[in-house]
């Protein structure tokens, strides 16, 4: 019995090794003092220094951050409203359709989405600018915020705190602002952080929808790869990884906050 | 209304704050500040060229790069506005005109146009001289001297089964289809679908040998040993060979294309005057020479040749002479129907 | 004001629900439904010279999609996506099982850990694999050092590399739904099976596995459908010699400038999506 347990643990460890090995290698070689990144020649920080001096790159980073913030904010608001209606309201006609539709961005091949939005915007004469890209990202992030908030709302529902508040004389609006909203804050933030991450690392949709001058981090990495592979790309990728790690970690912290409602 | 609202609005404000500078920046970009938006190939200009221009004229140059001609074309086609100047291959000039993407440079607008050598004036692809030649070069074969026992001499070497999985071809319609037509002895102006069927079969036959179809990253593959032979553009190879002397370039005996990359003014440019100043600047002999020395392509600028590095001038691979020159031909100018046949054939080859 | 908002939130009338959902649905309509519709419309148009669009409607683009020229691409795509899904399922199920039943305290940490490669952008992931798989990369160097090889093998730009990249990227798409589903399996039912004398394997095979079927189906759909549209893996790790549907579509909108044909291909992809969605909805309710 213990052998089987250990076997499975070993397997999972191996799989995690498979997942992290390339990233680890990339990390190590970002310090390699050689242009052609194959033989270890010595430790250096020069690629990271080059990153800092690369203004185009810093611009791309800034763009990605702004984009992600905008997308996360929009998705959080939309998601909050949508999941409130789906969870708290009594079943209404068309709810199934909304449900299905909200799942679509998750399942949709990004190339179809990117191409569709590109075609639509171009033929409608709309310029492919920051706003367009931010809105497209918000669409992709929507399922994540909806899922995050929805799970929370459902568990809150079970503890009937809102109902208790209303029994005590509060209106729906008061119950919402004083009970529901504060208690679902961790979930909203968690959803927002997930959205931020999704938007930050998104490539395919940005590739098709981004106009000139909108260069996000992944797009910059892609063009750097096309021009030729140097350790600078490693350094950049490591930065992207670190950012992701931080965001996921933050998200985990928020998602795991003790449920005040469930303590009762 | 105490805590919960303020927490929420704080979050939203904190998140919206970064948007403000970008909104402001976006507004700034859309104005008539002294700037030229220049779209060019990667590694295709000297390091000090643009800073030199800015210093002299006070006009800022926003320099954007592309690694893929088709990606550039697709972006401009999709209506991405904002660029003033772009460097495109000669064969794209009629296409840009037909699609209203470009604007011809008014005759007499440029001071230094006469610096260009006679053989590049009033070219067949642009008789009205709405564009300005920037660099010219050839398409040939790059190879790793250490890996190949005998240097390649013919395009057919890229079809040699003994190089299976060690070959790379340019991911580009004009070069790949053009070379195939050349090898099969078919005139490039053909409209016969049967000819294109032969071309397609010829290229598909090569496919098992080809490790990569790429227009830029193949250079890295050459260096790292993933491939040993590649269809390449002259200057790109020479730039790579600077740090990797194992690599060499050869113009195959069947001959090849001489292509010219041209500076083209884009329609809707909001900085026309400054753009023309930039073009004039790029036509100055010492500037043109500095560029040519840096990117290792051949300069069409007659007056610049005396400033070009003599080693490059003497190198027949960079500036082909005499008999070899006769073997080089300009790209044929294709009309839409022919373009479509070329595009279609190439697409079919990629798909097979 | 309070009353209006309370009415909205109360949800006693369907209108309130629709209004609250309005922002989200506006987004979905303008950025999902209308573009999809636009694509379908465009797929019936003709491509003019130099990529201009001619609004003469016909089925020629769809006929072309099933032309023996392009059929290999469709078949190849389905095979790659299918192989990826199967591999992800086989490799991922034990992980999901472990997370649910064996991980205990480490469960959340491991979940987070599983997600990181997924969130770190496909580009970074594939680029890292390029470093490992290259002729002078880690794998070859290690194999040569330990005497398994005398000369490096070209791992890159092969179907092997493509499959590796695809499985690497889509594994979490499979594991997470599996985990979610396994988590819902009531332990009491499994205990009951043991009480009735079933061995570990039998209990798993006859109880746990069937109960996790919604997760399996969800995982497969969430892996297969997006995988059908993948083009980056082939571009970076494949050559691109092994053209997949995603590459073909991307090409139509970039290089080939044949938007109508590209739209037709995308519409086929969307049809696959709708099918997948329908399946997903059915199993969710189950």
GROMACS .gro file of N, CA, C and O in nm, chain C residues 41-46 55-63:
model
   60
  657UNK      N    1  -1.999   3.537  -4.237
  657UNK     CA    2  -2.043   3.611  -4.355
  657UNK      C    3  -1.930   3.622  -4.457
  657UNK      O    4  -1.948   3.596  -4.575
  658UNK      N    5  -1.813   3.660  -4.407
  658UNK     CA    6  -1.698   3.678  -4.495
  658UNK      C    7  -1.658   3.548  -4.563
  658UNK      O    8  -1.605   3.548  -4.673
  659UNK      N    9  -1.688   3.436  -4.498
  659UNK     CA   10  -1.643   3.309  -4.554
  659UNK      C   11  -1.712   3.276  -4.685
  659UNK      O   12  -1.668   3.189  -4.759
  660UNK      N   13  -1.822   3.346  -4.712
  660UNK     CA   14  -1.890   3.319  -4.838
  660UNK      C   15  -1.849   3.415  -4.948
  660UNK      O   16  -1.893   3.403  -5.061
  661UNK      N   17  -1.763   3.511  -4.914
  661UNK     CA   18  -1.724   3.611  -5.013
  661UNK      C   19  -1.608   3.560  -5.097
  661UNK      O   20  -1.550   3.456  -5.071
  662UNK      N   21  -1.574   3.638  -5.198
  662UNK     CA   22  -1.462   3.598  -5.284
  662UNK      C   23  -1.342   3.687  -5.258
  662UNK      O   24  -1.357   3.802  -5.217
  671UNK      N   25  -1.766   4.108  -5.279
  671UNK     CA   26  -1.886   4.057  -5.214
  671UNK      C   27  -1.977   3.981  -5.308
  671UNK      O   28  -2.089   4.021  -5.334
  672UNK      N   29  -1.923   3.872  -5.360
  672UNK     CA   30  -2.008   3.781  -5.438
  672UNK      C   31  -2.012   3.652  -5.361
  672UNK      O   32  -1.909   3.591  -5.334
  673UNK      N   33  -2.131   3.609  -5.326
  673UNK     CA   34  -2.137   3.496  -5.233
  673UNK      C   35  -2.141   3.361  -5.300
  673UNK      O   36  -2.200   3.341  -5.403
  674UNK      N   37  -2.074   3.267  -5.237
  674UNK     CA   38  -2.072   3.132  -5.292
  674UNK      C   39  -2.003   3.040  -5.193
  674UNK      O   40  -1.951   3.084  -5.091
  675UNK      N   41  -2.004   2.912  -5.223
  675UNK     CA   42  -1.946   2.816  -5.130
  675UNK      C   43  -1.803   2.777  -5.166
  675UNK      O   44  -1.750   2.681  -5.114
  676UNK      N   45  -1.742   2.858  -5.254
  676UNK     CA   46  -1.612   2.815  -5.306
  676UNK      C   47  -1.507   2.797  -5.198
  676UNK      O   48  -1.421   2.710  -5.206
  677UNK      N   49  -1.512   2.881  -5.095
  677UNK     CA   50  -1.410   2.869  -4.990
  677UNK      C   51  -1.422   2.739  -4.914
  677UNK      O   52  -1.324   2.679  -4.873
  678UNK      N   53  -1.547   2.700  -4.891
  678UNK     CA   54  -1.565   2.574  -4.818
  678UNK      C   55  -1.525   2.455  -4.903
  678UNK      O   56  -1.468   2.359  -4.854
  679UNK      N   57  -1.556   2.466  -5.034
  679UNK     CA   58  -1.514   2.358  -5.124
  679UNK      C   59  -1.362   2.344  -5.119
  679UNK      O   60  -1.306   2.235  -5.113
   0.00000   0.00000   0.00000
